[in-house]
Coordinates of C-alpha atoms and ligand atoms in Angstrom, one line a residue:
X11 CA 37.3 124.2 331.0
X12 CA 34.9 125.6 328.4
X13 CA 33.4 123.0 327.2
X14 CA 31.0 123.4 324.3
X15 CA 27.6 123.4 324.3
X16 CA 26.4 119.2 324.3
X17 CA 23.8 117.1 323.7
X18 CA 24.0 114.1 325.6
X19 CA 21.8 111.2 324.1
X20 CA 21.2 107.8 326.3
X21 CA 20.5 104.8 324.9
X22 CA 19.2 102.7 327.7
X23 CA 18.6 105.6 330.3
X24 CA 16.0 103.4 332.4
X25 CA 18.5 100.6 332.9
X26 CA 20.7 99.5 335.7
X27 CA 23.8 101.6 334.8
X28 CA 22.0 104.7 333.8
X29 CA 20.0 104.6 337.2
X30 CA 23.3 104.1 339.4
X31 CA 26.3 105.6 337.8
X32 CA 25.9 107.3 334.8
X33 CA 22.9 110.3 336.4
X34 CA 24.5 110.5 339.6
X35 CA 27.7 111.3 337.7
X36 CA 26.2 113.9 335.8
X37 CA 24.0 115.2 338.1
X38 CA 27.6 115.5 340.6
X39 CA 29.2 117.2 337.5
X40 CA 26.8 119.9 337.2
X41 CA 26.8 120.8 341.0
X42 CA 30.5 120.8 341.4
X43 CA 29.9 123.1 337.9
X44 CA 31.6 120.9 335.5
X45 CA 28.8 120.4 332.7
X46 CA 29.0 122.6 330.4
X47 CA 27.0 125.8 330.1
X48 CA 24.5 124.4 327.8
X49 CA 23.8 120.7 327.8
X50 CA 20.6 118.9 327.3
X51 CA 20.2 114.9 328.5
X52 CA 18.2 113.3 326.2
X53 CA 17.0 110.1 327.7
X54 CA 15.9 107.0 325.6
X55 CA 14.2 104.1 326.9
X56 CA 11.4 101.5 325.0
X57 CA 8.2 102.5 327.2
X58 CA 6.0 105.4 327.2
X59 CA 7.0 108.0 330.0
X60 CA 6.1 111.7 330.3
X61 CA 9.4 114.2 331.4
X62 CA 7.9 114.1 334.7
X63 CA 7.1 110.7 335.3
X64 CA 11.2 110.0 333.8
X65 CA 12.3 113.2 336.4
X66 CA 10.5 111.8 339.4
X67 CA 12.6 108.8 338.3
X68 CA 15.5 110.1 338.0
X69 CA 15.4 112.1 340.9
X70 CA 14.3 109.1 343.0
X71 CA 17.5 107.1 342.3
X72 CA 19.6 109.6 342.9
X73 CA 18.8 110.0 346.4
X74 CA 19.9 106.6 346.7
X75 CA 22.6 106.2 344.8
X76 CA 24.4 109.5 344.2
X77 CA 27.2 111.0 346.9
X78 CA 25.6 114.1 346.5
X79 CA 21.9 113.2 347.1
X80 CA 19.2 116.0 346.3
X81 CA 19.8 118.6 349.2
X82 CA 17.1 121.3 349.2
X83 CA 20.6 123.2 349.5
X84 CA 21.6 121.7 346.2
X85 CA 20.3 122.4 342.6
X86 CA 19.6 118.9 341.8
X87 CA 16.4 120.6 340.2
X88 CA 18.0 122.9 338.2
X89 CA 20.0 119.6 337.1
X90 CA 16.9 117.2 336.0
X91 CA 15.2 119.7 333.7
X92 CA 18.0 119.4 331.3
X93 CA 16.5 115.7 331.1
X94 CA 13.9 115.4 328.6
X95 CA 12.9 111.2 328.0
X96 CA 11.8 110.6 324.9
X97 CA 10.2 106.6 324.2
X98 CA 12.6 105.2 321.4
X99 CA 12.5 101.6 319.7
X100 CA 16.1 100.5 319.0
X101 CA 15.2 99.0 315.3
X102 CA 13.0 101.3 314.0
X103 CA 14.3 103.8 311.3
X104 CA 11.6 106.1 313.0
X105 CA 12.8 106.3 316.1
X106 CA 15.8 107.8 314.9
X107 CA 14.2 110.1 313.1
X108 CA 12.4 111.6 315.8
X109 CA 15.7 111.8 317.9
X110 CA 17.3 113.8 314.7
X111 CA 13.7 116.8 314.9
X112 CA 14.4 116.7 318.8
X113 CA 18.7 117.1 318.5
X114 CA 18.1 119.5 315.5
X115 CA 15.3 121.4 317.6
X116 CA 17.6 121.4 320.4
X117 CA 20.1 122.9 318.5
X118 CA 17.9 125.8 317.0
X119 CA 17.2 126.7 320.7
X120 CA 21.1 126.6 322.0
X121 CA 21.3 128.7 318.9
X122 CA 24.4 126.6 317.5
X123 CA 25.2 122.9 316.3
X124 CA 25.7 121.6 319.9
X125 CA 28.2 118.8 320.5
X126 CA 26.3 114.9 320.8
X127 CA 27.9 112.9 323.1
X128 CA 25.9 108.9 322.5
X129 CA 26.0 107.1 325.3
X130 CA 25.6 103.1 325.2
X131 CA 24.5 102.0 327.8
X132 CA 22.9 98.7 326.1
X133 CA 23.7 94.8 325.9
X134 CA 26.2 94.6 323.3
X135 CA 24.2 92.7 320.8
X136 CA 22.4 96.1 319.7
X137 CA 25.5 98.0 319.6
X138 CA 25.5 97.3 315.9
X139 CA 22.0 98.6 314.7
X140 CA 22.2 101.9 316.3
X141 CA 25.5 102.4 314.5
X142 CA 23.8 101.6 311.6
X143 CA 21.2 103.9 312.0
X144 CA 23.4 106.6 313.7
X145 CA 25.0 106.8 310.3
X146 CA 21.9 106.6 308.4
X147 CA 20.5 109.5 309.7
X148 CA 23.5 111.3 309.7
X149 CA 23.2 111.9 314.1
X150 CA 27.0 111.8 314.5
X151 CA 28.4 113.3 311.2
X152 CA 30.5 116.0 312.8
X153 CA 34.2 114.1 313.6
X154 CA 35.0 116.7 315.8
X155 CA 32.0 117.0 317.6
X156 CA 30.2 114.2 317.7
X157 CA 31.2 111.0 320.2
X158 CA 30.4 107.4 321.2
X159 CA 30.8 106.0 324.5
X160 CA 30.8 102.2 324.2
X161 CA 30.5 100.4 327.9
X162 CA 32.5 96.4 327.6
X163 CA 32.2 94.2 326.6
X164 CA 34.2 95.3 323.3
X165 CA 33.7 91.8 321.6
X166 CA 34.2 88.2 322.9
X167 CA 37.2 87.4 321.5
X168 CA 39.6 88.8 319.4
X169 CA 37.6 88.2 316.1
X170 CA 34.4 89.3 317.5
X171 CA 36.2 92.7 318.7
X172 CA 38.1 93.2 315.4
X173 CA 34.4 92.7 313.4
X174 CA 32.6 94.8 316.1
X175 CA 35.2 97.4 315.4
X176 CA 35.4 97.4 311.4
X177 CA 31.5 97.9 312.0
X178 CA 31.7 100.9 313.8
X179 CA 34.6 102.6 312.0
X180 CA 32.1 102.7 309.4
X181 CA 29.7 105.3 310.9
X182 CA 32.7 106.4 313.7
X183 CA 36.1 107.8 313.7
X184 CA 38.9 106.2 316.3
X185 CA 38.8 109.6 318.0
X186 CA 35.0 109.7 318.3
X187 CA 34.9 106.2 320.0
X188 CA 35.3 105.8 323.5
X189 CA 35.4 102.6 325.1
X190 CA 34.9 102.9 328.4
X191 CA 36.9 100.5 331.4
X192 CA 35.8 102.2 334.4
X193 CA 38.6 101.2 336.5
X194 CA 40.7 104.1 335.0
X195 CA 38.2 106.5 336.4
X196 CA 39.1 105.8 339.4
X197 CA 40.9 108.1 341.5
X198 CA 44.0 105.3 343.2
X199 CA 44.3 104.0 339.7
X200 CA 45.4 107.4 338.2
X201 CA 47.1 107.8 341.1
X202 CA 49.4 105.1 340.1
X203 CA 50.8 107.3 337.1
X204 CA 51.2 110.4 339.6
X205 CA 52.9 108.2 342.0
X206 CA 55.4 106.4 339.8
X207 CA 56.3 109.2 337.2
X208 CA 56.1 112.0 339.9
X209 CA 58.6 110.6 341.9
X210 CA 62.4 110.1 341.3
X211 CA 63.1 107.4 344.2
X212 CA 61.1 104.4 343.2
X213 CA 61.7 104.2 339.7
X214 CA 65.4 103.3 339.8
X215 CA 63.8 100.3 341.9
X216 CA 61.2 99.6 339.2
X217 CA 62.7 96.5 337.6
X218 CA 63.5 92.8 337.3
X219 CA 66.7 93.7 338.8
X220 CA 65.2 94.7 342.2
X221 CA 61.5 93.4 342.4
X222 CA 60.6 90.0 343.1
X223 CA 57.6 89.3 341.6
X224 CA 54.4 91.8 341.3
X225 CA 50.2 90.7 342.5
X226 CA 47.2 92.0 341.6
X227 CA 44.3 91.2 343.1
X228 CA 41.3 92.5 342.5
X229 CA 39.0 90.4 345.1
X230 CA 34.9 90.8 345.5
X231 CA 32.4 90.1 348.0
X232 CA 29.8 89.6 345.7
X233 CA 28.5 87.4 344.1
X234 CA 26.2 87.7 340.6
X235 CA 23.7 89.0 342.2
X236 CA 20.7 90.0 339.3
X237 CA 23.3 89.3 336.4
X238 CA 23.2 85.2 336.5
X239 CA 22.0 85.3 332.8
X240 CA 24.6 88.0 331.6
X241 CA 27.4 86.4 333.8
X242 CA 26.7 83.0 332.6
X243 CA 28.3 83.3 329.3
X244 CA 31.2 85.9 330.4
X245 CA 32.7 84.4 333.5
X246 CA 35.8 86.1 335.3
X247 CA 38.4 85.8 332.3
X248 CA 36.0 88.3 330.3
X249 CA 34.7 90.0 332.8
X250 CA 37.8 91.6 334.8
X251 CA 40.5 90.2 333.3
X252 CA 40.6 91.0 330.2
X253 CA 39.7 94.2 330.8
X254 CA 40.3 95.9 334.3
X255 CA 43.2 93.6 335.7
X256 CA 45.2 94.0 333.0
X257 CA 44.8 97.5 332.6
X258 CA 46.2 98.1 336.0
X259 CA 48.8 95.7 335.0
X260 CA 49.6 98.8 332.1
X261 CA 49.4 101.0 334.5
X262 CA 52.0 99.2 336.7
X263 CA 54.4 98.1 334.4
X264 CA 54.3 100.9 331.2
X265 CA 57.4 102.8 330.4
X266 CA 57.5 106.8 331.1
X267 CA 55.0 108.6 328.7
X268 CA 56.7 111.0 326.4
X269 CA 54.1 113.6 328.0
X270 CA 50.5 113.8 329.1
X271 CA 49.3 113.3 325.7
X272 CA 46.5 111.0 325.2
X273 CA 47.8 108.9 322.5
X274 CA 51.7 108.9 324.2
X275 CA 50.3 107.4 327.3
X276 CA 48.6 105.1 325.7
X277 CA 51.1 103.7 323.1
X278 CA 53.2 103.2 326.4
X279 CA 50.4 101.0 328.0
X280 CA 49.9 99.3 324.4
X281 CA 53.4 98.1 324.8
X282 CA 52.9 96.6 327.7
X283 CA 49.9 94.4 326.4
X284 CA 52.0 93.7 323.6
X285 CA 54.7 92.2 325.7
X286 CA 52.2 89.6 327.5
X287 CA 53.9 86.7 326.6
X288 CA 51.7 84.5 324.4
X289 CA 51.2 80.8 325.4
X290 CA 50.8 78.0 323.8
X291 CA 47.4 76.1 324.3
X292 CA 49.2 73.0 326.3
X293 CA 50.2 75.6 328.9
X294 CA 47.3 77.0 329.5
X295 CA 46.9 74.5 333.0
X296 CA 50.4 75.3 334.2
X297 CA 49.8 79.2 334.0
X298 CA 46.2 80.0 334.7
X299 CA 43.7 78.3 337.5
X300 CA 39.9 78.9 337.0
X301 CA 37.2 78.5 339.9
X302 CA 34.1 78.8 340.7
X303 CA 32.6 79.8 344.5
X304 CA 30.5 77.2 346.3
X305 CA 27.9 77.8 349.0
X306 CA 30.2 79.0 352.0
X307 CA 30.1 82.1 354.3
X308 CA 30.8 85.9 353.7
X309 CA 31.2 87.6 356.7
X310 CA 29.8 85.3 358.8
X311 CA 26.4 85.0 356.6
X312 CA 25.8 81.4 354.6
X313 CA 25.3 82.2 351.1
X314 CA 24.8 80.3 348.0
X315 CA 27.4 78.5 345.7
X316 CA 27.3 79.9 342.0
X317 CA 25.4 77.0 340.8
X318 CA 22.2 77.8 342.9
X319 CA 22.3 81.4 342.3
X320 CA 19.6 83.0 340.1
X321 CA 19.7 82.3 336.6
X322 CA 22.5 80.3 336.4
X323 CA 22.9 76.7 334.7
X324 CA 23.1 73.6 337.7
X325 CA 26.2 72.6 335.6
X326 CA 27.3 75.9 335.0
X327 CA 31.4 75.6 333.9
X328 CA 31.3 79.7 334.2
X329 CA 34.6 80.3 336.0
X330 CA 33.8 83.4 338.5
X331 CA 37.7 83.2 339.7
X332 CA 40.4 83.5 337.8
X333 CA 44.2 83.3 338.8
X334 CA 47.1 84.0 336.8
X335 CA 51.4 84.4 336.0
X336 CA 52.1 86.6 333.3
X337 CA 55.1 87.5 332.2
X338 CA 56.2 90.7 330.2
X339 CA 58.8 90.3 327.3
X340 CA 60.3 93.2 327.8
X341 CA 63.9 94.4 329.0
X342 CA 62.7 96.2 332.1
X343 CA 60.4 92.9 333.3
X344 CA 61.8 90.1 331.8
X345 CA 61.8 87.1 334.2
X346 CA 59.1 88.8 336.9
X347 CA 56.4 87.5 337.2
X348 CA 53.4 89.3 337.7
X349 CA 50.3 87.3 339.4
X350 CA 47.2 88.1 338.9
X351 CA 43.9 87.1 340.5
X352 CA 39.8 88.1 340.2
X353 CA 37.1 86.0 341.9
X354 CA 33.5 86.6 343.4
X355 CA 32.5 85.6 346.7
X356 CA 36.0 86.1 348.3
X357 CA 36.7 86.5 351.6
X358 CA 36.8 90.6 351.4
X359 CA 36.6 93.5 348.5
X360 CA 40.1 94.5 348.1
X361 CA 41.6 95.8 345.0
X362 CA 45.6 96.2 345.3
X363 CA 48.4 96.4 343.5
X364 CA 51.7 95.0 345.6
X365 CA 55.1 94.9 344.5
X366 CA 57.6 92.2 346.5
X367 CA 60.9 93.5 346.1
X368 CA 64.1 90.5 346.0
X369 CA 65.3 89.6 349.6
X370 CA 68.4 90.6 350.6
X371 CA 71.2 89.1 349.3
X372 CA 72.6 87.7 352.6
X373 CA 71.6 88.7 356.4
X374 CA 73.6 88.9 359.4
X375 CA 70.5 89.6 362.0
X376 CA 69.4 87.6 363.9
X377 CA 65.5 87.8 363.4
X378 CA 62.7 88.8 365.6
X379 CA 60.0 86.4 366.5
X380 CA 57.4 87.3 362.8
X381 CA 60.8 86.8 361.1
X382 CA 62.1 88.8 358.1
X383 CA 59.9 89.8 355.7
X384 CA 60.9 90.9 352.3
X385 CA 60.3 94.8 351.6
X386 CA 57.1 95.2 349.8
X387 CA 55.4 98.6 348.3
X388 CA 51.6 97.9 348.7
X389 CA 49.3 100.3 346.6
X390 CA 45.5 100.2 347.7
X391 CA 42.5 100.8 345.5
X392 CA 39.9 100.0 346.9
X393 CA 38.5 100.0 349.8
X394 CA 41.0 101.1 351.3
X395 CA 42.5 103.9 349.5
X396 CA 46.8 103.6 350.7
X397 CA 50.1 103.2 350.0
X398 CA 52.4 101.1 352.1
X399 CA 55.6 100.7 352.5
X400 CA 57.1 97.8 354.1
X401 CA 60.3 97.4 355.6
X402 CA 62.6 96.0 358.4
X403 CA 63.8 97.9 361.7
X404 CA 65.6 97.3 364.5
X405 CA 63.3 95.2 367.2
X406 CA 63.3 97.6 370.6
X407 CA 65.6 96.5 372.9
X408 CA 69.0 95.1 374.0
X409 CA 69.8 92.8 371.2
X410 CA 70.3 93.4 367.2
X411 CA 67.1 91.1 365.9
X412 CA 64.4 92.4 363.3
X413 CA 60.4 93.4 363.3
X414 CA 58.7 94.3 360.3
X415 CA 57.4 98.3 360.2
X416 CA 55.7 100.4 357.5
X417 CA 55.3 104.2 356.2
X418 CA 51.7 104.7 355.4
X419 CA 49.8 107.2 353.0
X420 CA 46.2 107.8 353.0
X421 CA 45.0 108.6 350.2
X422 CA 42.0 110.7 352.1
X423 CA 44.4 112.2 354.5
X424 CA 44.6 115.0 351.7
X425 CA 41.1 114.6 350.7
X426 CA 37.3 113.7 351.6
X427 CA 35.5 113.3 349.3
X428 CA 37.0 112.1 345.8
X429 CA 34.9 111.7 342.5
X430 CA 33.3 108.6 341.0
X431 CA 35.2 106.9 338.1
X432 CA 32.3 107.7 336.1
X433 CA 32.6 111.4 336.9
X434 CA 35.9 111.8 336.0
X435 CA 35.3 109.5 332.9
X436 CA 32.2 111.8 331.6
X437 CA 34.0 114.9 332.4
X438 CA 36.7 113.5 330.4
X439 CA 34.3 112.7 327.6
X440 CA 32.4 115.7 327.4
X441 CA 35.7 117.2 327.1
X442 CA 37.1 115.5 324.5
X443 CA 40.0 114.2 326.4
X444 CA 40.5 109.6 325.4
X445 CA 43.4 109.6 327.2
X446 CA 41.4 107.3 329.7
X447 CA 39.6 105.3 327.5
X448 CA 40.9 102.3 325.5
X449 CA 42.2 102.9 322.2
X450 CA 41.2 99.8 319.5
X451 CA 44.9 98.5 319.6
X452 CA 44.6 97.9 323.5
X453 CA 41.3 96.1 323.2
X454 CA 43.1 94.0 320.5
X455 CA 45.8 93.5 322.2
X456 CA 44.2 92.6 325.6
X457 CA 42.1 90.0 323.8
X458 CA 45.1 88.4 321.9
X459 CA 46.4 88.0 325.1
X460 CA 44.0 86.1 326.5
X461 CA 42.1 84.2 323.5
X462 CA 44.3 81.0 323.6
X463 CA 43.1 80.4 327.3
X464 CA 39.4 81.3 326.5
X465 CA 39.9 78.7 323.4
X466 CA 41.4 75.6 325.5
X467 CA 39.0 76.4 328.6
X468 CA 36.3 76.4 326.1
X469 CA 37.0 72.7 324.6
X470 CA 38.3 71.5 327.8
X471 CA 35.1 71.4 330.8
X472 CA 36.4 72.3 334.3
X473 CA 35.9 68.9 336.3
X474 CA 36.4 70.3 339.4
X475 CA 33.8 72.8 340.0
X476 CA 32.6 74.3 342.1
X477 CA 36.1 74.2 343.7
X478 CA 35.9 77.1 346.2
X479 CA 34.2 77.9 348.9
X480 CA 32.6 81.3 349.1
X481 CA 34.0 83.4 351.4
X482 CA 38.0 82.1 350.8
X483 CA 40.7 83.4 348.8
X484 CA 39.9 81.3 345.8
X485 CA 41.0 77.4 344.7
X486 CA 43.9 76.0 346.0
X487 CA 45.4 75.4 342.8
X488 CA 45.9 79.5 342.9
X489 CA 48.2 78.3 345.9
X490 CA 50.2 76.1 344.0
X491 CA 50.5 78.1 341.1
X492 CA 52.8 80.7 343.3
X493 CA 54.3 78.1 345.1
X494 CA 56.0 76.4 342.5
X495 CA 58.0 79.4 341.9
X496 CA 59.0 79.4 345.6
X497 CA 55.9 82.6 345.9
X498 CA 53.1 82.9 347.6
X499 CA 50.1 85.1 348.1
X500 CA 50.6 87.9 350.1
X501 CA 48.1 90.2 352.2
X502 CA 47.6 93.6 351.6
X503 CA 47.3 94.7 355.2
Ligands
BG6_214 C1 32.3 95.4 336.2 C2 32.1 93.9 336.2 O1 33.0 95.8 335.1 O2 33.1 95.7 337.4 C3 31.4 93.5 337.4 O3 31.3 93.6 335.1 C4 32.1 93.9 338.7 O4 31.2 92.0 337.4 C5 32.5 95.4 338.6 O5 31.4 93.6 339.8 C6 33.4 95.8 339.7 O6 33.5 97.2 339.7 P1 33.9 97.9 341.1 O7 34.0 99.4 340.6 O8 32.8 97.7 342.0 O9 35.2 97.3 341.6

């Protein structure tokens, strides 16, 4: 695509983010020839740097952390002079006004009003004064040209998203904001539209009246590692719930876009969130379970509970599991439900999608010696990148008993090497394409779904943490929660 000439301006640009995903995306863009012809990366950060010093930097980190690390073969070079740093003080008026003489000098030497692409990559709690002084100055006044990239958390609740977004409607356009959830960069996620709406034999399938009940798990090894004080007052409903879990729940469950469109696909996803059925505070306990890991073993290795990791509170009631039943009001799902789980410090990484389809209505085998499994459609994102498809045959040999078997697609099997989410999400950006970012009634809607819980857990103390041990699948109340509807949890292998 042509894309226009850009400015891209980085709040933040010696932090964490900027360091491991947001230059090796760019920097993987513009080798693979995807940046646009003229782009500049303006790099903001509080302490005094020269170009070099930022470059060396730069360059530094992305030998470690970018798939494409600097290769004299490469023109990783070529790539970090479009970087200049430039030392900026988030609430001073003047800072801003130097970044206006440097965009408008940029400008004057692309010899056009280049596009400005602002990225946040900043605690939230600043989000508001750069607005404000965004508008001020007048950085971002062309609609069409001129974008926001806002990383979550949007908010902490519903009324803290709904203020956070009246605030920067005031300086911002809808179609200028885009609120990144990096989950629906990645590659298996979108591959969940491709797979469901580009083929004609599951769909007829795709309903309460054939599928049992639907899991999500998306399951970490880690654990907080440096981000005890930010995790500390998010915990797991916040942190991947709210956001990522139950955008792959959208993705799983949305009706047929109308076409490609940005806004089509996602009024279909904004239904879904809308059909979350609401609960009422007393049933908070019988639908959701919160945890939170103890000392245990990953892999073999001891680590530390939650409690005596770094910057966290002895007492800490920070959930860092989460399990849930959901149900959609909505003809095509009414009835299913759809479990959903998160943790850190589980026993593997696994992020899958599986869909348990109804048993047969009545069997005349004899079974095999694993017995008969219901047919299941497993969809992998990550690690392991696969679909599965699970089903019963015919057990080799003289009589008629049962094994289960499976059809198996590899997502690399038709490709190596596959983008990062943030690639695909910058490209995307730079590009002017939202269709993968959260529109405000999604983030709304996502939070109203959840709020109640966050409200009762919030006046209510857990009094059973920590209650799993690092290195399982999570409390045992996550057990029960499925087994009371006759369910359990099932593996994705
Ligand atoms: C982030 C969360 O959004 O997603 C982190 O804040 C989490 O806590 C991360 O570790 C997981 O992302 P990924 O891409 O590694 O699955």
């Amino acid at each position: 695509k042509n894309i226009n000439p850009t400015i891209i301006v980085i709040f933040g640009a010696s932090g964490d983010l900027a360091k491991r995903k947001l230059f090796p995306a760019f920097q993987n863009l513009y080798l693979d020839g995807r940046m646009p012809k003229k782009f500049q990366i303006i790099a903001l950060g509080r302490a005094e740097k020269t170009d070099e010093e930022f470059h060396n930097y730069v360059l530094e980190n992305l030998n470690t952390f970018s798939r494409k690390a600097a290769h004299e073969d490469n023109d990783t070079d070529k790539f970090i002079s479009h970087i200049s740093y430039l030392r900026h003080d988030i609430d001073k008026e003047e800072s801003y006004q130097e970044l206006n003489t440097k965009l408008d000098s940029i400008d004057q030497a692309f010899g056009i009003r280049a596009n400005r692409l602002f990225y946040l990559s900043i605690a939230p709690s600043f989000i508001t004064t750069i607005s404000v002084y965004i508008k001020k100055i007048g950085l971002a006044a062309n609609v069409k040209q001129d974008r926001i990239i806002i990383e979550k958390p949007f908010g902490y609740d519903k009324t803290s998203a709904i203020a956070l977004n009246e605030m920067l409607s005031e300086t911002f356009k809808e179609e200028q904001i885009y609120r990144i959830d990096h989950y629906l960069g990645k590659e298996t996620v979108q591959n969940i539209l491709a797979f469901r709406f580009g083929n004609s034999m599951f769909e007829p399938l795709w309903s309460r009246n054939f599928i049992d009940f639907v899991q999500i798990t998306v399951a970490e090894e880690v654990g907080v590692e440096e981000r005890g004080g930010f995790y500390e007052g998010v915990g797991a409903l916040k942190d991947m719930i709210q956001n990522h879990l139950l955008q792959i729940l959208c993705m799983t469950a949305m009706e047929a876009p109308a076409s490609l469109s940005a806004d089509d696909i996602r009024n279909r996803k904004a239904d879904v969130l809308k059909s979350i059925r609401r609960i009422k505070p007393e049933e908070v306990d019988h639908y959701i379970v919160r945890g939170q890991y103890d000392a245990g073993f990953i892999k073999g290795n001891p680590v530390a509970g939650y409690r005596q990791d770094k910057g966290i509170a002895p007492d800490s009631k920070t959930e860092t599991y989460v399990a849930m039943k959901i149900y959609l009001d909505n003809w095509r799902w009414q009835g299913v439900p759809f479990y959903l789980r998160s943790g850190k410090r589980m026993q593997e990484k696994q992020s899958s999608i599986i869909i348990q389809f109804k048993p047969v209505p009545h069997s005349t085998f004899a079974y095999g010696s694993e017995g008969m499994t219901p047919n299941r459609l497993i969809i992998n994102i990550q690690p392991a990148m696969d679909i599965k498809l699970q089903f019963m045959t015919k057990k080799p040999g003289l009589s008629l008993s049962l094994r289960p078997a499976e059809m198996v697609f590899d997502y690399f099997s038709c490709s190596t090497m596959s983008p990062e989410a943030y690639e695909t999400l910058l490209a995307d950006a730079l590009a002017g394409d939202p269709t993968l970012f959260m529109r405000w009634d999604q983030v709304e809607q996502a939070w109203d779904a959840i709020d109640t819980i966050q409200q009762v857990w919030k006046s209510t103390a857990p009094t059973d943490f920590p209650n799993y041990a690092a290195g399982s699948w999570g409390p045992e109340a996550a057990d029960e929660l499925l087994a009371r509807q006759g369910h359990a949890w099932v593996s994705n292998t």
